[in-house]
């Protein structure tokens, strides 16, 4: 679900955050590019230009070239949302939903609706040029669902219901991100937030 939102990308609580390394800058740039366009369309030249990293460092950090860069960036995007889920769900499912949806609203408005989820981009756009991204995206989505399942169970929702509810959370928010980007309006995300909050509150009773 994430683009390269630096609040989540760099979770360090240090008051003196370290300057990102050239590898980190390239990975964050690749995540941003995947959020803006098809993963298949991303080139090393674009990543170098966006990151400001020395071109000579590309194959030092990514000996396998573009494919390694894209797969590692996709993993980073997945970890960023893992962090958002962990931060948002603190025993209160409604608060968790609000946290994730607000995260996406910030990204869409900050990017003037020119960004969406890089994992979705990989799942849809990687089928022909980068087929290895599709199972990787599937695994990341599955991890999100498992994390949300665990949080819903922790909140007292019946274990028999949590897998379907977690699927609904992920798919609803992903769809709302796409609609919000297409409509240039965060209303779909806000509507989904309200309905999911009510659904999960009812599931706790």
Short mmCIF file of C-alpha atoms in Angstrom, two decimals:
data_model
loop_
_atom_site.label_atom_id
_atom_site.label_comp_id
_atom_site.label_asym_id
_atom_site.label_seq_id
_atom_site.Cartn_x
_atom_site.Cartn_y
_atom_site.Cartn_z
CA UNK A 1 0.00 0.00 0.00
CA UNK A 2 2.84 2.41 0.36
CA UNK A 3 4.60 4.91 -1.86
CA UNK A 4 7.88 6.33 -0.63
CA UNK A 5 6.46 8.31 2.25
CA UNK A 6 9.60 9.29 4.14
CA UNK A 7 7.81 9.35 7.49
CA UNK A 8 7.33 5.60 7.16
CA UNK A 9 10.35 4.91 4.99
CA UNK A 10 12.70 6.15 7.72
CA UNK A 11 11.23 5.01 11.04
CA UNK A 12 14.28 6.13 13.02
CA UNK A 13 13.39 8.09 16.11
CA UNK A 14 16.82 9.65 16.35
CA UNK A 15 16.87 13.42 16.42
CA UNK A 16 19.82 13.31 14.05
CA UNK A 17 18.73 11.00 11.26
CA UNK A 18 21.57 9.64 9.20
CA UNK A 19 21.82 10.77 5.60
CA UNK A 20 20.48 7.97 3.38
CA UNK A 21 23.17 5.97 1.60
CA UNK A 22 23.27 5.90 -2.19
CA UNK A 23 21.66 2.45 -2.06
CA UNK A 24 18.84 3.68 0.18
CA UNK A 25 18.27 6.68 -2.09
CA UNK A 26 18.03 4.44 -5.14
CA UNK A 27 15.62 2.07 -3.44
CA UNK A 28 13.39 4.93 -2.27
CA UNK A 29 13.51 6.45 -5.76
CA UNK A 30 12.46 3.12 -7.27
CA UNK A 31 9.56 2.86 -4.81
CA UNK A 32 8.43 6.37 -5.77
CA UNK A 33 8.66 5.58 -9.47
CA UNK A 34 6.70 2.35 -9.02
CA UNK A 35 3.99 4.32 -7.26
CA UNK A 36 3.76 6.72 -10.21
CA UNK A 37 3.93 4.36 -13.19
CA UNK A 38 4.03 0.73 -14.21
CA UNK A 39 6.89 -1.16 -12.61
CA UNK A 40 7.74 -2.49 -16.07
CA UNK A 41 8.42 1.05 -17.32
CA UNK A 42 11.07 1.90 -14.73
CA UNK A 43 14.63 2.25 -15.98
CA UNK A 44 17.95 2.55 -14.19
CA UNK A 45 18.41 6.00 -15.75
CA UNK A 46 15.18 7.19 -14.09
CA UNK A 47 16.22 5.79 -10.72
CA UNK A 48 19.65 7.44 -10.92
CA UNK A 49 18.11 10.78 -11.94
CA UNK A 50 15.48 10.67 -9.19
CA UNK A 51 17.85 9.55 -6.44
CA UNK A 52 20.88 11.67 -7.30
CA UNK A 53 23.04 8.64 -6.62
CA UNK A 54 26.22 8.11 -8.67
CA UNK A 55 25.51 5.94 -11.69
CA UNK A 56 28.68 3.98 -11.00
CA UNK A 57 27.21 2.76 -7.71
CA UNK A 58 24.27 0.98 -9.35
CA UNK A 59 26.05 -2.28 -10.11
CA UNK A 60 28.07 -2.05 -6.90
CA UNK A 61 24.89 -2.18 -4.83
CA UNK A 62 22.85 -4.21 -7.32
CA UNK A 63 25.17 -6.62 -9.16
CA UNK A 64 22.20 -8.19 -10.96
CA UNK A 65 21.16 -4.80 -12.29
CA UNK A 66 17.64 -3.52 -12.77
CA UNK A 67 15.85 -6.71 -11.73
CA UNK A 68 17.59 -6.78 -8.35
CA UNK A 69 16.96 -3.07 -7.81
CA UNK A 70 13.23 -3.44 -8.53
CA UNK A 71 12.75 -6.55 -6.39
CA UNK A 72 14.59 -5.00 -3.43
CA UNK A 73 12.57 -1.79 -3.82
CA UNK A 74 9.36 -3.82 -3.82
CA UNK A 75 10.45 -5.56 -0.62
CA UNK A 76 11.16 -2.15 0.94
CA UNK A 77 7.68 -0.92 -0.02
CA UNK A 78 6.20 -3.99 1.65
CA UNK A 79 8.19 -3.42 4.84
CA UNK A 80 7.09 0.21 4.93
CA UNK A 81 3.44 -0.87 5.05
CA UNK A 82 4.25 -3.58 7.60
CA UNK A 83 5.51 -0.73 9.79
CA UNK A 84 2.37 1.34 9.16
CA UNK A 85 0.16 -1.60 10.15
CA UNK A 86 2.15 -2.22 13.33
CA UNK A 87 2.03 1.48 14.24
CA UNK A 88 -1.69 1.85 13.54
CA UNK A 89 -3.23 -1.28 15.02
CA UNK A 90 -2.70 -0.96 18.76
CA UNK A 91 -5.58 -3.13 19.90
CA UNK A 92 -8.12 -0.85 18.22
CA UNK A 93 -9.08 -1.96 14.67
CA UNK A 94 -10.84 1.32 13.89
CA UNK A 95 -7.70 3.26 14.79
CA UNK A 96 -5.66 0.95 12.58
CA UNK A 97 -7.93 1.55 9.61
CA UNK A 98 -7.82 5.31 10.18
CA UNK A 99 -4.02 5.23 10.38
CA UNK A 100 -3.59 3.36 7.08
CA UNK A 101 -6.20 5.39 5.21
CA UNK A 102 -4.79 8.67 6.50
CA UNK A 103 -1.34 7.49 5.39
CA UNK A 104 -2.68 7.12 1.85
CA UNK A 105 -4.54 10.40 1.92
CA UNK A 106 -1.28 12.15 2.85
CA UNK A 107 0.59 10.49 0.00
CA UNK A 108 -2.07 11.20 -2.62
CA UNK A 109 -2.45 14.84 -1.66
CA UNK A 110 1.31 15.38 -1.29
CA UNK A 111 1.88 13.85 -4.73
CA UNK A 112 -1.08 15.72 -6.27
CA UNK A 113 -2.76 12.37 -7.00
CA UNK A 114 0.17 11.22 -9.13
CA UNK A 115 0.97 8.20 -6.95
CA UNK A 116 -0.67 4.96 -5.93
CA UNK A 117 0.48 1.69 -4.38
CA UNK A 118 3.77 0.34 -5.79
CA UNK A 119 2.76 -3.21 -4.88
CA UNK A 120 -0.38 -2.91 -7.00
CA UNK A 121 1.75 -1.46 -9.79
CA UNK A 122 4.03 -4.50 -9.64
CA UNK A 123 1.15 -6.96 -9.47
CA UNK A 124 -0.57 -5.48 -12.51
CA UNK A 125 2.30 -4.16 -14.60
CA UNK A 126 4.91 -6.81 -13.99
CA UNK A 127 3.16 -9.77 -15.57
CA UNK A 128 4.97 -9.63 -18.92
CA UNK A 129 8.19 -7.63 -18.55
CA UNK A 130 8.96 -8.58 -14.93
CA UNK A 131 6.95 -11.77 -14.24
CA UNK A 132 8.89 -12.43 -11.03
CA UNK A 133 7.25 -9.35 -9.47
CA UNK A 134 3.78 -10.90 -9.52
CA UNK A 135 4.43 -13.68 -6.97
CA UNK A 136 6.52 -11.22 -4.95
CA UNK A 137 3.57 -8.80 -4.83
CA UNK A 138 1.27 -11.67 -3.89
CA UNK A 139 3.56 -12.59 -0.98
CA UNK A 140 3.62 -8.97 0.24
CA UNK A 141 -0.18 -8.69 0.11
CA UNK A 142 -0.40 -12.00 1.99
CA UNK A 143 1.92 -10.68 4.70
CA UNK A 144 -0.28 -7.61 5.14
CA UNK A 145 -3.33 -9.83 5.47
CA UNK A 146 -1.60 -12.02 8.06
CA UNK A 147 -0.52 -8.98 10.09
CA UNK A 148 -4.03 -7.54 10.03
CA UNK A 149 -5.50 -10.97 10.93
CA UNK A 150 -3.30 -11.10 14.00
CA UNK A 151 -4.27 -7.57 15.03
CA UNK A 152 -7.99 -8.30 14.60
CA UNK A 153 -7.69 -11.44 16.71
CA UNK A 154 -5.83 -9.44 19.34
CA UNK A 155 -8.77 -7.02 19.39
CA UNK A 156 -11.16 -9.87 20.22
CA UNK A 157 -12.62 -10.63 16.79
CA UNK A 158 -13.41 -14.31 16.22
CA UNK A 159 -10.57 -16.18 14.52
CA UNK A 160 -13.02 -17.68 12.03
CA UNK A 161 -13.78 -14.19 10.68
CA UNK A 162 -10.39 -12.53 10.64
CA UNK A 163 -9.03 -13.93 7.32
CA UNK A 164 -12.02 -12.66 5.33
CA UNK A 165 -12.04 -9.35 7.18
CA UNK A 166 -8.32 -8.85 6.57
CA UNK A 167 -8.83 -9.56 2.87
CA UNK A 168 -11.64 -7.00 2.83
CA UNK A 169 -9.43 -4.40 4.52
CA UNK A 170 -6.56 -4.80 2.07
CA UNK A 171 -8.68 -5.05 -1.08
CA UNK A 172 -11.00 -2.18 -0.09
CA UNK A 173 -8.18 0.21 0.70
CA UNK A 174 -6.23 -0.78 -2.41
CA UNK A 175 -9.29 -0.19 -4.57
CA UNK A 176 -10.01 3.11 -2.87
CA UNK A 177 -6.45 4.29 -3.54
CA UNK A 178 -6.92 3.58 -7.25
CA UNK A 179 -10.32 5.31 -7.34
CA UNK A 180 -9.03 8.31 -5.41
CA UNK A 181 -6.12 8.71 -7.80
CA UNK A 182 -8.38 8.41 -10.85
CA UNK A 183 -10.94 10.86 -9.44
CA UNK A 184 -8.32 13.18 -7.94
CA UNK A 185 -10.39 13.12 -4.78
CA UNK A 186 -9.87 11.38 -1.44
CA UNK A 187 -13.61 10.75 -0.99
CA UNK A 188 -13.37 7.01 -1.89
CA UNK A 189 -10.74 6.49 0.81
CA UNK A 190 -12.79 8.37 3.39
CA UNK A 191 -15.90 6.36 2.50
CA UNK A 192 -14.01 3.08 2.79
CA UNK A 193 -12.51 4.18 6.11
CA UNK A 194 -15.95 4.88 7.57
CA UNK A 195 -17.45 1.58 6.40
CA UNK A 196 -14.49 -0.53 7.49
CA UNK A 197 -14.39 1.12 10.91
CA UNK A 198 -18.08 0.32 11.42
CA UNK A 199 -17.66 -3.24 10.12
CA UNK A 200 -14.77 -4.01 12.46
CA UNK A 201 -16.47 -2.40 15.44
CA UNK A 202 -19.51 -4.62 14.82
CA UNK A 203 -17.26 -7.68 14.49
CA UNK A 204 -15.91 -7.02 17.99
CA UNK A 205 -19.36 -7.31 19.59
#
